[in-house]
Amino acid sequence: KKKKRRRRRRGRRRRRRRRRRRGRRRRKEEEAEEDCEPQVSYSRIGELVKTELKKDQVCFLSAHSRYLVLGMQSGQINICDTLGNIIKHYRPHKNAINDISIDVNGDFIASCAKDDGRVVIRDVFQDTDKVHSFHQEKHILTVSLHPNYSDNNNTFVCGGMNQQVLERTMGYFRSETNILHCGEGPIYCIRRRKDIIAWNNDRGIKLYDTSNRKPIAAVKRASERANPSDPFQNRCCLCWEDDDTLLIGWGDWVKIAKIKSVISVNGAVSKTVDICGTFIIDYYVCGIAPFGENLMLLGYLDNEEENDNDSF
């Protein structure tokens, strides 16, 4: 009996020591977080945007160095200055905005919406619209303008529930539509950089070279803990850091893909993809962008896993 009591006392002392160590470690981590300087500065959005949000909801946000673009649940698009004040607004769609694409110069904005089968390209400064209807594709989920659309490269790419990646080029008298890919499930996100187009479907991410009309490679979808029925947990985010680097955020993982040129024995040049970075995170990616030498992620925590509503 005495031995049992001693063992119990020793066990209680060990548990108390562990709790103290954990408490000290937690306090040190909290102090270290408090000592870290914030990486970004924050400011409140303009009063007009806050008034608009009382009547409508934001479905999609895209940023350009000259302005911000908010796609709303009602199908309206608000163009805001960098302080968040609305400077222009128009309503190209009647349903919720699915995706927004801006050319490099910020002269044109392309948008698509739920269940209307249209891509609307807006000349921001002339306030004119060009409407493109796709009768075979009623559910367009994503659109991407040619980066140099304002420099007479009148091409855009779109895709959706019809499982096709469509490239449309506008000429003086007529437009031409090409199918770059079909099958393998709906197309959820498309992003273009010069001649390279990246998109994702249920199987993974595809990269396509428009200069030779050939696919480059496919990046398989990583295994993750996301709930397949939750659209936010399964949202794929693609962002080009530069002409050769694609940032991928999907579920709770992030990958960095590098495009490299390879010269074969006969002198032909082809492109390959090298995954130079992969890591798992503790939350679900809703947005990804380069931030100097680092990455900036927008994400959220599952309420079932965390009691607080911290955002990143």
PDB file of C-alpha atoms in Angstrom:
ATOM      1  CA  LYS A   1       0.000   0.000   0.000  1.00  0.00           C
ATOM      2  CA  LYS A   2       2.842   2.390   0.847  1.00  0.00           C
ATOM      3  CA  LYS A   3       4.432   1.691  -2.549  1.00  0.00           C
ATOM      4  CA  LYS A   4       1.141   2.422  -4.320  1.00  0.00           C
ATOM      5  CA  ARG A   5       0.782   5.717  -2.448  1.00  0.00           C
ATOM      6  CA  ARG A   6       4.334   6.703  -3.386  1.00  0.00           C
ATOM      7  CA  ARG A   7       3.671   5.874  -7.048  1.00  0.00           C
ATOM      8  CA  ARG A   8       0.478   7.935  -6.997  1.00  0.00           C
ATOM      9  CA  ARG A   9       2.282  10.883  -5.390  1.00  0.00           C
ATOM     10  CA  ARG A  10       5.097  10.645  -7.939  1.00  0.00           C
ATOM     11  CA  GLY A  11       2.532  10.487 -10.771  1.00  0.00           C
ATOM     12  CA  ARG A  12       0.722  13.566  -9.435  1.00  0.00           C
ATOM     13  CA  ARG A  13       4.003  15.471  -9.136  1.00  0.00           C
ATOM     14  CA  ARG A  14       4.954  14.550 -12.723  1.00  0.00           C
ATOM     15  CA  ARG A  15       1.586  15.714 -14.033  1.00  0.00           C
ATOM     16  CA  ARG A  16       1.887  18.999 -12.125  1.00  0.00           C
ATOM     17  CA  ARG A  17       5.378  19.568 -13.577  1.00  0.00           C
ATOM     18  CA  ARG A  18       4.083  18.878 -17.116  1.00  0.00           C
ATOM     19  CA  ARG A  19       1.241  21.346 -16.633  1.00  0.00           C
ATOM     20  CA  ARG A  20       3.665  24.007 -15.379  1.00  0.00           C
ATOM     21  CA  ARG A  21       5.986  23.436 -18.349  1.00  0.00           C
ATOM     22  CA  ARG A  22       3.089  23.671 -20.787  1.00  0.00           C
ATOM     23  CA  GLY A  23       1.891  26.865 -19.107  1.00  0.00           C
ATOM     24  CA  ARG A  24       5.364  28.437 -19.282  1.00  0.00           C
ATOM     25  CA  ARG A  25       5.711  27.424 -22.941  1.00  0.00           C
ATOM     26  CA  ARG A  26       2.295  28.882 -23.773  1.00  0.00           C
ATOM     27  CA  ARG A  27       3.126  32.166 -22.036  1.00  0.00           C
ATOM     28  CA  LYS A  28       6.424  32.408 -23.924  1.00  0.00           C
ATOM     29  CA  GLU A  29       4.653  31.827 -27.249  1.00  0.00           C
ATOM     30  CA  GLU A  30       2.055  34.493 -26.437  1.00  0.00           C
ATOM     31  CA  GLU A  31       4.789  36.963 -25.468  1.00  0.00           C
ATOM     32  CA  ALA A  32       6.682  36.191 -28.684  1.00  0.00           C
ATOM     33  CA  GLU A  33       3.522  36.809 -30.731  1.00  0.00           C
ATOM     34  CA  GLU A  34       2.974  40.121 -28.952  1.00  0.00           C
ATOM     35  CA  ASP A  35       6.571  41.175 -29.663  1.00  0.00           C
ATOM     36  CA  CYS A  36       6.248  40.483 -33.429  1.00  0.00           C
ATOM     37  CA  GLU A  37       5.627  43.566 -35.514  1.00  0.00           C
ATOM     38  CA  PRO A  38       2.618  43.322 -37.873  1.00  0.00           C
ATOM     39  CA  GLN A  39       3.562  42.493 -41.458  1.00  0.00           C
ATOM     40  CA  VAL A  40       0.731  44.530 -42.995  1.00  0.00           C
ATOM     41  CA  SER A  41      -1.206  47.651 -42.069  1.00  0.00           C
ATOM     42  CA  TYR A  42      -4.990  47.754 -41.865  1.00  0.00           C
ATOM     43  CA  SER A  43      -7.574  50.445 -42.451  1.00  0.00           C
ATOM     44  CA  ARG A  44     -11.381  50.511 -42.460  1.00  0.00           C
ATOM     45  CA  ILE A  45     -13.197  50.389 -45.779  1.00  0.00           C
ATOM     46  CA  GLY A  46     -15.076  53.429 -47.020  1.00  0.00           C
ATOM     47  CA  GLU A  47     -18.509  54.396 -45.754  1.00  0.00           C
ATOM     48  CA  LEU A  48     -20.138  53.795 -49.150  1.00  0.00           C
ATOM     49  CA  VAL A  49     -18.943  50.177 -49.176  1.00  0.00           C
ATOM     50  CA  LYS A  50     -20.207  49.614 -45.628  1.00  0.00           C
ATOM     51  CA  THR A  51     -23.582  51.038 -46.641  1.00  0.00           C
ATOM     52  CA  GLU A  52     -23.658  48.776 -49.697  1.00  0.00           C
ATOM     53  CA  LEU A  53     -22.844  45.714 -47.578  1.00  0.00           C
ATOM     54  CA  LYS A  54     -25.973  46.305 -45.515  1.00  0.00           C
ATOM     55  CA  LYS A  55     -28.039  45.652 -48.649  1.00  0.00           C
ATOM     56  CA  ASP A  56     -25.877  43.104 -50.492  1.00  0.00           C
ATOM     57  CA  GLN A  57     -23.143  40.505 -49.966  1.00  0.00           C
ATOM     58  CA  VAL A  58     -19.669  40.260 -51.490  1.00  0.00           C
ATOM     59  CA  CYS A  59     -19.153  37.027 -53.461  1.00  0.00           C
ATOM     60  CA  PHE A  60     -15.782  37.779 -55.041  1.00  0.00           C
ATOM     61  CA  LEU A  61     -13.024  40.357 -54.582  1.00  0.00           C
ATOM     62  CA  SER A  62     -10.186  41.128 -56.983  1.00  0.00           C
ATOM     63  CA  ALA A  63      -7.426  43.674 -56.442  1.00  0.00           C
ATOM     64  CA  HIS A  64      -5.471  45.787 -58.918  1.00  0.00           C
ATOM     65  CA  SER A  65      -2.829  48.388 -58.112  1.00  0.00           C
ATOM     66  CA  ARG A  66      -5.290  51.088 -59.250  1.00  0.00           C
ATOM     67  CA  TYR A  67      -8.516  49.892 -57.643  1.00  0.00           C
ATOM     68  CA  LEU A  68     -10.484  47.090 -55.962  1.00  0.00           C
ATOM     69  CA  VAL A  69     -13.365  45.214 -57.597  1.00  0.00           C
ATOM     70  CA  LEU A  70     -16.192  43.716 -55.535  1.00  0.00           C
ATOM     71  CA  GLY A  71     -18.538  41.174 -57.140  1.00  0.00           C
ATOM     72  CA  MET A  72     -21.871  41.119 -55.324  1.00  0.00           C
ATOM     73  CA  GLN A  73     -24.591  38.561 -54.682  1.00  0.00           C
ATOM     74  CA  SER A  74     -27.059  40.632 -56.720  1.00  0.00           C
ATOM     75  CA  GLY A  75     -24.839  40.546 -59.842  1.00  0.00           C
ATOM     76  CA  GLN A  76     -23.605  44.117 -59.354  1.00  0.00           C
ATOM     77  CA  ILE A  77     -19.915  45.021 -59.539  1.00  0.00           C
ATOM     78  CA  ASN A  78     -18.491  47.840 -57.421  1.00  0.00           C
ATOM     79  CA  ILE A  79     -15.173  49.459 -58.355  1.00  0.00           C
ATOM     80  CA  CYS A  80     -13.508  51.053 -55.328  1.00  0.00           C
ATOM     81  CA  ASP A  81     -10.429  53.170 -54.817  1.00  0.00           C
ATOM     82  CA  THR A  82      -7.614  51.940 -52.578  1.00  0.00           C
ATOM     83  CA  LEU A  83      -9.345  53.486 -49.551  1.00  0.00           C
ATOM     84  CA  GLY A  84     -12.450  51.406 -50.175  1.00  0.00           C
ATOM     85  CA  ASN A  85     -14.691  54.184 -51.495  1.00  0.00           C
ATOM     86  CA  ILE A  86     -16.955  53.237 -54.409  1.00  0.00           C
ATOM     87  CA  ILE A  87     -16.046  55.222 -57.532  1.00  0.00           C
ATOM     88  CA  LYS A  88     -18.087  53.251 -60.085  1.00  0.00           C
ATOM     89  CA  HIS A  89     -20.700  50.534 -60.109  1.00  0.00           C
ATOM     90  CA  TYR A  90     -22.609  48.629 -62.770  1.00  0.00           C
ATOM     91  CA  ARG A  91     -24.716  45.461 -62.965  1.00  0.00           C
ATOM     92  CA  PRO A  92     -23.597  43.129 -65.780  1.00  0.00           C
ATOM     93  CA  HIS A  93     -25.388  40.072 -64.364  1.00  0.00           C
ATOM     94  CA  LYS A  94     -28.608  39.217 -62.572  1.00  0.00           C
ATOM     95  CA  ASN A  95     -27.124  36.476 -60.370  1.00  0.00           C
ATOM     96  CA  ALA A  96     -24.215  36.124 -57.937  1.00  0.00           C
ATOM     97  CA  ILE A  97     -20.754  36.860 -59.362  1.00  0.00           C
ATOM     98  CA  ASN A  98     -18.577  33.736 -59.675  1.00  0.00           C
ATOM     99  CA  ASP A  99     -15.275  35.193 -60.879  1.00  0.00           C
ATOM    100  CA  ILE A 100     -13.576  38.447 -61.908  1.00  0.00           C
ATOM    101  CA  SER A 101     -10.492  38.963 -64.086  1.00  0.00           C
ATOM    102  CA  ILE A 102      -8.574  42.216 -64.669  1.00  0.00           C
ATOM    103  CA  ASP A 103      -5.978  42.829 -67.377  1.00  0.00           C
ATOM    104  CA  VAL A 104      -2.483  44.023 -66.456  1.00  0.00           C
ATOM    105  CA  ASN A 105      -3.150  47.689 -67.274  1.00  0.00           C
ATOM    106  CA  GLY A 106      -6.431  47.726 -65.376  1.00  0.00           C
ATOM    107  CA  ASP A 107      -8.392  48.925 -68.415  1.00  0.00           C
ATOM    108  CA  PHE A 108     -10.756  45.942 -68.701  1.00  0.00           C
ATOM    109  CA  ILE A 109     -12.695  43.803 -66.223  1.00  0.00           C
ATOM    110  CA  ALA A 110     -14.210  40.428 -67.166  1.00  0.00           C
ATOM    111  CA  SER A 111     -16.903  38.806 -65.039  1.00  0.00           C
ATOM    112  CA  CYS A 112     -19.090  35.715 -65.025  1.00  0.00           C
ATOM    113  CA  ALA A 113     -22.062  34.836 -62.856  1.00  0.00           C
ATOM    114  CA  LYS A 114     -24.184  31.940 -61.752  1.00  0.00           C
ATOM    115  CA  ASP A 115     -26.550  30.332 -64.273  1.00  0.00           C
ATOM    116  CA  ASP A 116     -26.514  32.975 -67.032  1.00  0.00           C
ATOM    117  CA  GLY A 117     -23.977  31.519 -69.514  1.00  0.00           C
ATOM    118  CA  ARG A 118     -22.343  34.892 -70.201  1.00  0.00           C
ATOM    119  CA  VAL A 119     -18.977  36.586 -69.893  1.00  0.00           C
ATOM    120  CA  VAL A 120     -19.154  40.388 -69.723  1.00  0.00           C
ATOM    121  CA  ILE A 121     -16.017  42.431 -70.453  1.00  0.00           C
ATOM    122  CA  ARG A 122     -16.154  46.024 -69.220  1.00  0.00           C
ATOM    123  CA  ASP A 123     -14.053  48.895 -70.509  1.00  0.00           C
ATOM    124  CA  VAL A 124     -13.500  50.588 -67.160  1.00  0.00           C
ATOM    125  CA  PHE A 125     -12.827  54.102 -68.430  1.00  0.00           C
ATOM    126  CA  GLN A 126     -15.126  54.129 -71.479  1.00  0.00           C
ATOM    127  CA  ASP A 127     -17.989  52.543 -69.478  1.00  0.00           C
ATOM    128  CA  THR A 128     -18.896  50.155 -72.294  1.00  0.00           C
ATOM    129  CA  ASP A 129     -19.657  46.422 -72.116  1.00  0.00           C
ATOM    130  CA  LYS A 130     -18.961  43.550 -74.491  1.00  0.00           C
ATOM    131  CA  VAL A 131     -21.249  40.580 -73.789  1.00  0.00           C
ATOM    132  CA  HIS A 132     -20.234  37.041 -74.828  1.00  0.00           C
ATOM    133  CA  SER A 133     -22.912  34.360 -74.626  1.00  0.00           C
ATOM    134  CA  PHE A 134     -22.138  30.634 -74.461  1.00  0.00           C
ATOM    135  CA  HIS A 135     -25.252  28.610 -75.243  1.00  0.00           C
ATOM    136  CA  GLN A 136     -23.486  25.301 -74.612  1.00  0.00           C
ATOM    137  CA  GLU A 137     -22.206  26.469 -71.210  1.00  0.00           C
ATOM    138  CA  LYS A 138     -24.921  27.829 -68.932  1.00  0.00           C
ATOM    139  CA  HIS A 139     -22.922  27.539 -65.712  1.00  0.00           C
ATOM    140  CA  ILE A 140     -19.676  29.495 -66.214  1.00  0.00           C
ATOM    141  CA  LEU A 141     -17.656  29.343 -63.015  1.00  0.00           C
ATOM    142  CA  THR A 142     -14.416  31.091 -63.953  1.00  0.00           C
ATOM    143  CA  VAL A 143     -12.916  33.496 -66.501  1.00  0.00           C
ATOM    144  CA  SER A 144      -9.443  34.850 -67.224  1.00  0.00           C
ATOM    145  CA  LEU A 145      -8.552  37.691 -69.594  1.00  0.00           C
ATOM    146  CA  HIS A 146      -5.363  37.679 -71.620  1.00  0.00           C
ATOM    147  CA  PRO A 147      -2.989  39.745 -69.433  1.00  0.00           C
ATOM    148  CA  ASN A 148      -2.408  42.178 -72.316  1.00  0.00           C
ATOM    149  CA  TYR A 149      -6.052  42.348 -73.354  1.00  0.00           C
ATOM    150  CA  SER A 150      -5.924  46.128 -73.709  1.00  0.00           C
ATOM    151  CA  ASP A 151      -3.009  45.834 -76.181  1.00  0.00           C
ATOM    152  CA  ASN A 152      -5.141  44.249 -78.938  1.00  0.00           C
ATOM    153  CA  ASN A 153      -4.803  40.731 -77.512  1.00  0.00           C
ATOM    154  CA  ASN A 154      -8.570  40.307 -77.441  1.00  0.00           C
ATOM    155  CA  THR A 155      -8.614  36.810 -75.976  1.00  0.00           C
ATOM    156  CA  PHE A 156     -10.100  35.323 -72.831  1.00  0.00           C
ATOM    157  CA  VAL A 157     -10.548  31.828 -71.398  1.00  0.00           C
ATOM    158  CA  CYS A 158     -13.496  30.493 -69.416  1.00  0.00           C
ATOM    159  CA  GLY A 159     -14.868  27.231 -68.057  1.00  0.00           C
ATOM    160  CA  GLY A 160     -17.562  25.760 -65.888  1.00  0.00           C
ATOM    161  CA  MET A 161     -19.934  22.880 -65.284  1.00  0.00           C
ATOM    162  CA  ASN A 162     -19.858  21.773 -68.942  1.00  0.00           C
ATOM    163  CA  GLN A 163     -16.332  20.384 -68.292  1.00  0.00           C
ATOM    164  CA  GLN A 164     -14.738  22.450 -71.082  1.00  0.00           C
ATOM    165  CA  VAL A 165     -11.973  25.046 -71.182  1.00  0.00           C
ATOM    166  CA  LEU A 166     -13.026  27.528 -73.871  1.00  0.00           C
ATOM    167  CA  GLU A 167     -10.739  30.110 -75.483  1.00  0.00           C
ATOM    168  CA  ARG A 168     -12.455  32.929 -77.371  1.00  0.00           C
ATOM    169  CA  THR A 169     -10.612  35.397 -79.617  1.00  0.00           C
ATOM    170  CA  MET A 170     -12.394  38.477 -80.970  1.00  0.00           C
ATOM    171  CA  GLY A 171     -11.660  39.690 -84.484  1.00  0.00           C
ATOM    172  CA  TYR A 172     -12.936  42.709 -86.385  1.00  0.00           C
ATOM    173  CA  PHE A 173     -15.902  40.901 -87.913  1.00  0.00           C
ATOM    174  CA  ARG A 174     -16.354  37.686 -85.924  1.00  0.00           C
ATOM    175  CA  SER A 175     -15.093  35.769 -82.922  1.00  0.00           C
ATOM    176  CA  GLU A 176     -13.472  32.331 -82.802  1.00  0.00           C
ATOM    177  CA  THR A 177     -13.962  29.820 -79.982  1.00  0.00           C
ATOM    178  CA  ASN A 178     -11.586  26.889 -79.397  1.00  0.00           C
ATOM    179  CA  ILE A 179     -11.959  24.001 -76.949  1.00  0.00           C
ATOM    180  CA  LEU A 180      -8.615  23.558 -75.177  1.00  0.00           C
ATOM    181  CA  HIS A 181      -9.755  20.767 -72.857  1.00  0.00           C
ATOM    182  CA  CYS A 182     -12.883  18.726 -72.148  1.00  0.00           C
ATOM    183  CA  GLY A 183     -13.945  16.003 -69.744  1.00  0.00           C
ATOM    184  CA  GLU A 184     -12.562  15.199 -66.284  1.00  0.00           C
ATOM    185  CA  GLY A 185     -15.158  17.235 -64.407  1.00  0.00           C
ATOM    186  CA  PRO A 186     -16.163  20.895 -63.999  1.00  0.00           C
ATOM    187  CA  ILE A 187     -13.604  23.696 -64.391  1.00  0.00           C
ATOM    188  CA  TYR A 188     -13.510  25.707 -61.167  1.00  0.00           C
ATOM    189  CA  CYS A 189     -10.630  28.176 -61.579  1.00  0.00           C
ATOM    190  CA  ILE A 190      -8.613  29.459 -64.571  1.00  0.00           C
ATOM    191  CA  ARG A 191      -5.635  31.810 -64.435  1.00  0.00           C
ATOM    192  CA  ARG A 192      -3.489  32.905 -67.398  1.00  0.00           C
ATOM    193  CA  ARG A 193       0.045  34.315 -67.597  1.00  0.00           C
ATOM    194  CA  LYS A 194       1.324  35.195 -71.079  1.00  0.00           C
ATOM    195  CA  ASP A 195       1.122  31.945 -73.111  1.00  0.00           C
ATOM    196  CA  ILE A 196       0.499  29.628 -70.137  1.00  0.00           C
ATOM    197  CA  ILE A 197      -3.012  28.794 -68.912  1.00  0.00           C
ATOM    198  CA  ALA A 198      -3.583  26.974 -65.615  1.00  0.00           C
ATOM    199  CA  TRP A 199      -6.915  25.551 -64.505  1.00  0.00           C
ATOM    200  CA  ASN A 200      -8.234  23.034 -62.009  1.00  0.00           C
ATOM    201  CA  ASN A 201     -10.868  20.326 -62.024  1.00  0.00           C
ATOM    202  CA  ASP A 202     -11.706  17.497 -59.624  1.00  0.00           C
ATOM    203  CA  ARG A 203      -8.551  15.572 -60.562  1.00  0.00           C
ATOM    204  CA  GLY A 204      -5.992  18.337 -60.143  1.00  0.00           C
ATOM    205  CA  ILE A 205      -4.367  21.298 -61.899  1.00  0.00           C
ATOM    206  CA  LYS A 206      -3.586  21.349 -65.633  1.00  0.00           C
ATOM    207  CA  LEU A 207      -1.109  23.639 -67.399  1.00  0.00           C
ATOM    208  CA  TYR A 208      -1.388  24.404 -71.104  1.00  0.00           C
ATOM    209  CA  ASP A 209       0.952  26.228 -73.519  1.00  0.00           C
ATOM    210  CA  THR A 210      -0.952  28.272 -76.102  1.00  0.00           C
ATOM    211  CA  SER A 211       2.209  28.964 -78.133  1.00  0.00           C
ATOM    212  CA  ASN A 212       2.354  25.358 -79.386  1.00  0.00           C
ATOM    213  CA  ARG A 213      -1.191  24.299 -78.452  1.00  0.00           C
ATOM    214  CA  LYS A 214       0.030  21.491 -76.195  1.00  0.00           C
ATOM    215  CA  PRO A 215      -0.514  20.599 -72.527  1.00  0.00           C
ATOM    216  CA  ILE A 216       2.548  21.012 -70.319  1.00  0.00           C
ATOM    217  CA  ALA A 217       1.822  18.910 -67.245  1.00  0.00           C
ATOM    218  CA  ALA A 218      -0.746  17.971 -64.625  1.00  0.00           C
ATOM    219  CA  VAL A 219      -0.355  18.507 -60.886  1.00  0.00           C
ATOM    220  CA  LYS A 220      -2.254  15.899 -58.896  1.00  0.00           C
ATOM    221  CA  ARG A 221      -4.571  16.943 -56.132  1.00  0.00           C
ATOM    222  CA  ALA A 222      -2.974  16.303 -52.748  1.00  0.00           C
ATOM    223  CA  SER A 223      -4.798  14.344 -50.062  1.00  0.00           C
ATOM    224  CA  GLU A 224      -6.338  16.665 -47.497  1.00  0.00           C
ATOM    225  CA  ARG A 225      -8.853  16.670 -44.670  1.00  0.00           C
ATOM    226  CA  ALA A 226     -11.331  18.978 -46.406  1.00  0.00           C
ATOM    227  CA  ASN A 227     -14.997  18.038 -46.465  1.00  0.00           C
ATOM    228  CA  PRO A 228     -15.885  17.235 -50.119  1.00  0.00           C
ATOM    229  CA  SER A 229     -19.371  18.696 -49.679  1.00  0.00           C
ATOM    230  CA  ASP A 230     -18.097  22.066 -48.396  1.00  0.00           C
ATOM    231  CA  PRO A 231     -17.377  24.438 -51.339  1.00  0.00           C
ATOM    232  CA  PHE A 232     -15.209  26.724 -49.193  1.00  0.00           C
ATOM    233  CA  GLN A 233     -12.987  23.912 -47.945  1.00  0.00           C
ATOM    234  CA  ASN A 234     -12.534  22.618 -51.508  1.00  0.00           C
ATOM    235  CA  ARG A 235     -11.940  25.954 -53.238  1.00  0.00           C
ATOM    236  CA  CYS A 236      -8.806  25.934 -55.402  1.00  0.00           C
ATOM    237  CA  CYS A 237      -6.876  29.222 -55.547  1.00  0.00           C
ATOM    238  CA  LEU A 238      -4.364  29.848 -58.354  1.00  0.00           C
ATOM    239  CA  CYS A 239      -2.071  32.868 -58.583  1.00  0.00           C
ATOM    240  CA  TRP A 240       0.917  33.601 -60.817  1.00  0.00           C
ATOM    241  CA  GLU A 241       3.853  35.025 -58.870  1.00  0.00           C
ATOM    242  CA  ASP A 242       5.822  35.615 -62.070  1.00  0.00           C
ATOM    243  CA  ASP A 243       5.964  34.228 -65.609  1.00  0.00           C
ATOM    244  CA  ASP A 244       7.318  30.863 -64.407  1.00  0.00           C
ATOM    245  CA  THR A 245       5.932  30.414 -60.874  1.00  0.00           C
ATOM    246  CA  LEU A 246       2.388  29.295 -60.076  1.00  0.00           C
ATOM    247  CA  LEU A 247       1.098  29.432 -56.493  1.00  0.00           C
ATOM    248  CA  ILE A 248      -1.539  26.808 -55.663  1.00  0.00           C
ATOM    249  CA  GLY A 249      -3.727  26.752 -52.570  1.00  0.00           C
ATOM    250  CA  TRP A 250      -6.333  24.018 -52.260  1.00  0.00           C
ATOM    251  CA  GLY A 251      -8.052  22.853 -49.101  1.00  0.00           C
ATOM    252  CA  ASP A 252      -5.418  22.733 -46.373  1.00  0.00           C
ATOM    253  CA  TRP A 253      -2.313  22.483 -48.579  1.00  0.00           C
ATOM    254  CA  VAL A 254      -0.144  24.832 -50.637  1.00  0.00           C
ATOM    255  CA  LYS A 255       2.132  23.999 -53.566  1.00  0.00           C
ATOM    256  CA  ILE A 256       4.611  26.106 -55.526  1.00  0.00           C
ATOM    257  CA  ALA A 257       5.060  25.031 -59.159  1.00  0.00           C
ATOM    258  CA  LYS A 258       7.971  26.175 -61.344  1.00  0.00           C
ATOM    259  CA  ILE A 259       7.818  26.018 -65.135  1.00  0.00           C
ATOM    260  CA  LYS A 260      11.139  25.151 -66.754  1.00  0.00           C
ATOM    261  CA  SER A 261      12.242  24.940 -70.383  1.00  0.00           C
ATOM    262  CA  VAL A 262      14.015  21.752 -71.444  1.00  0.00           C
ATOM    263  CA  ILE A 263      15.999  21.289 -74.668  1.00  0.00           C
ATOM    264  CA  SER A 264      15.837  17.786 -76.132  1.00  0.00           C
ATOM    265  CA  VAL A 265      18.568  15.990 -78.083  1.00  0.00           C
ATOM    266  CA  ASN A 266      17.155  17.150 -81.427  1.00  0.00           C
ATOM    267  CA  GLY A 267      17.092  20.770 -80.218  1.00  0.00           C
ATOM    268  CA  ALA A 268      13.351  21.033 -79.597  1.00  0.00           C
ATOM    269  CA  VAL A 269      12.338  23.146 -76.603  1.00  0.00           C
ATOM    270  CA  SER A 270       9.601  21.881 -74.307  1.00  0.00           C
ATOM    271  CA  LYS A 271       8.280  22.972 -70.925  1.00  0.00           C
ATOM    272  CA  THR A 272       8.030  20.930 -67.740  1.00  0.00           C
ATOM    273  CA  VAL A 273       6.696  21.621 -64.257  1.00  0.00           C
ATOM    274  CA  ASP A 274       8.702  21.138 -61.077  1.00  0.00           C
ATOM    275  CA  ILE A 275       7.010  21.255 -57.652  1.00  0.00           C
ATOM    276  CA  CYS A 276       9.568  23.120 -55.555  1.00  0.00           C
ATOM    277  CA  GLY A 277       7.510  23.507 -52.392  1.00  0.00           C
ATOM    278  CA  THR A 278       4.625  21.747 -50.630  1.00  0.00           C
ATOM    279  CA  PHE A 279       3.278  22.245 -47.133  1.00  0.00           C
ATOM    280  CA  ILE A 280       0.167  21.566 -45.067  1.00  0.00           C
ATOM    281  CA  ILE A 281      -1.503  24.310 -43.020  1.00  0.00           C
ATOM    282  CA  ASP A 282      -3.966  24.329 -40.115  1.00  0.00           C
ATOM    283  CA  TYR A 283      -6.770  26.129 -41.939  1.00  0.00           C
ATOM    284  CA  TYR A 284      -8.464  26.197 -45.341  1.00  0.00           C
ATOM    285  CA  VAL A 285      -7.126  28.418 -48.125  1.00  0.00           C
ATOM    286  CA  CYS A 286      -9.546  31.013 -49.538  1.00  0.00           C
ATOM    287  CA  GLY A 287      -6.916  33.156 -51.291  1.00  0.00           C
ATOM    288  CA  ILE A 288      -3.211  33.162 -52.100  1.00  0.00           C
ATOM    289  CA  ALA A 289      -0.801  35.847 -53.337  1.00  0.00           C
ATOM    290  CA  PRO A 290       2.941  36.647 -53.292  1.00  0.00           C
ATOM    291  CA  PHE A 291       4.084  38.986 -50.525  1.00  0.00           C
ATOM    292  CA  GLY A 292       7.698  39.973 -51.106  1.00  0.00           C
ATOM    293  CA  GLU A 293       9.736  36.819 -50.530  1.00  0.00           C
ATOM    294  CA  ASN A 294       6.843  35.263 -48.608  1.00  0.00           C
ATOM    295  CA  LEU A 295       3.310  34.126 -49.339  1.00  0.00           C
ATOM    296  CA  MET A 296       0.132  35.762 -48.124  1.00  0.00           C
ATOM    297  CA  LEU A 297      -2.775  33.403 -47.469  1.00  0.00           C
ATOM    298  CA  LEU A 298      -6.397  34.178 -46.756  1.00  0.00           C
ATOM    299  CA  GLY A 299      -8.054  31.346 -44.891  1.00  0.00           C
ATOM    300  CA  TYR A 300     -10.583  30.304 -42.316  1.00  0.00           C
ATOM    301  CA  LEU A 301     -10.823  27.760 -39.526  1.00  0.00           C
ATOM    302  CA  ASP A 302     -13.487  25.096 -39.317  1.00  0.00           C
ATOM    303  CA  ASN A 303     -15.869  26.042 -36.495  1.00  0.00           C
ATOM    304  CA  GLU A 304     -16.058  22.412 -35.453  1.00  0.00           C
ATOM    305  CA  GLU A 305     -12.307  22.364 -34.858  1.00  0.00           C
ATOM    306  CA  GLU A 306     -11.868  25.807 -33.302  1.00  0.00           C
ATOM    307  CA  ASN A 307     -14.140  27.716 -30.955  1.00  0.00           C
ATOM    308  CA  ASP A 308     -12.925  31.130 -32.021  1.00  0.00           C
ATOM    309  CA  ASN A 309     -13.414  32.871 -35.353  1.00  0.00           C
ATOM    310  CA  ASP A 310      -9.823  33.919 -35.979  1.00  0.00           C
ATOM    311  CA  SER A 311      -8.987  34.764 -39.565  1.00  0.00           C
ATOM    312  CA  PHE A 312      -5.577  34.736 -41.187  1.00  0.00           C
TER     313      PHE A 312
END
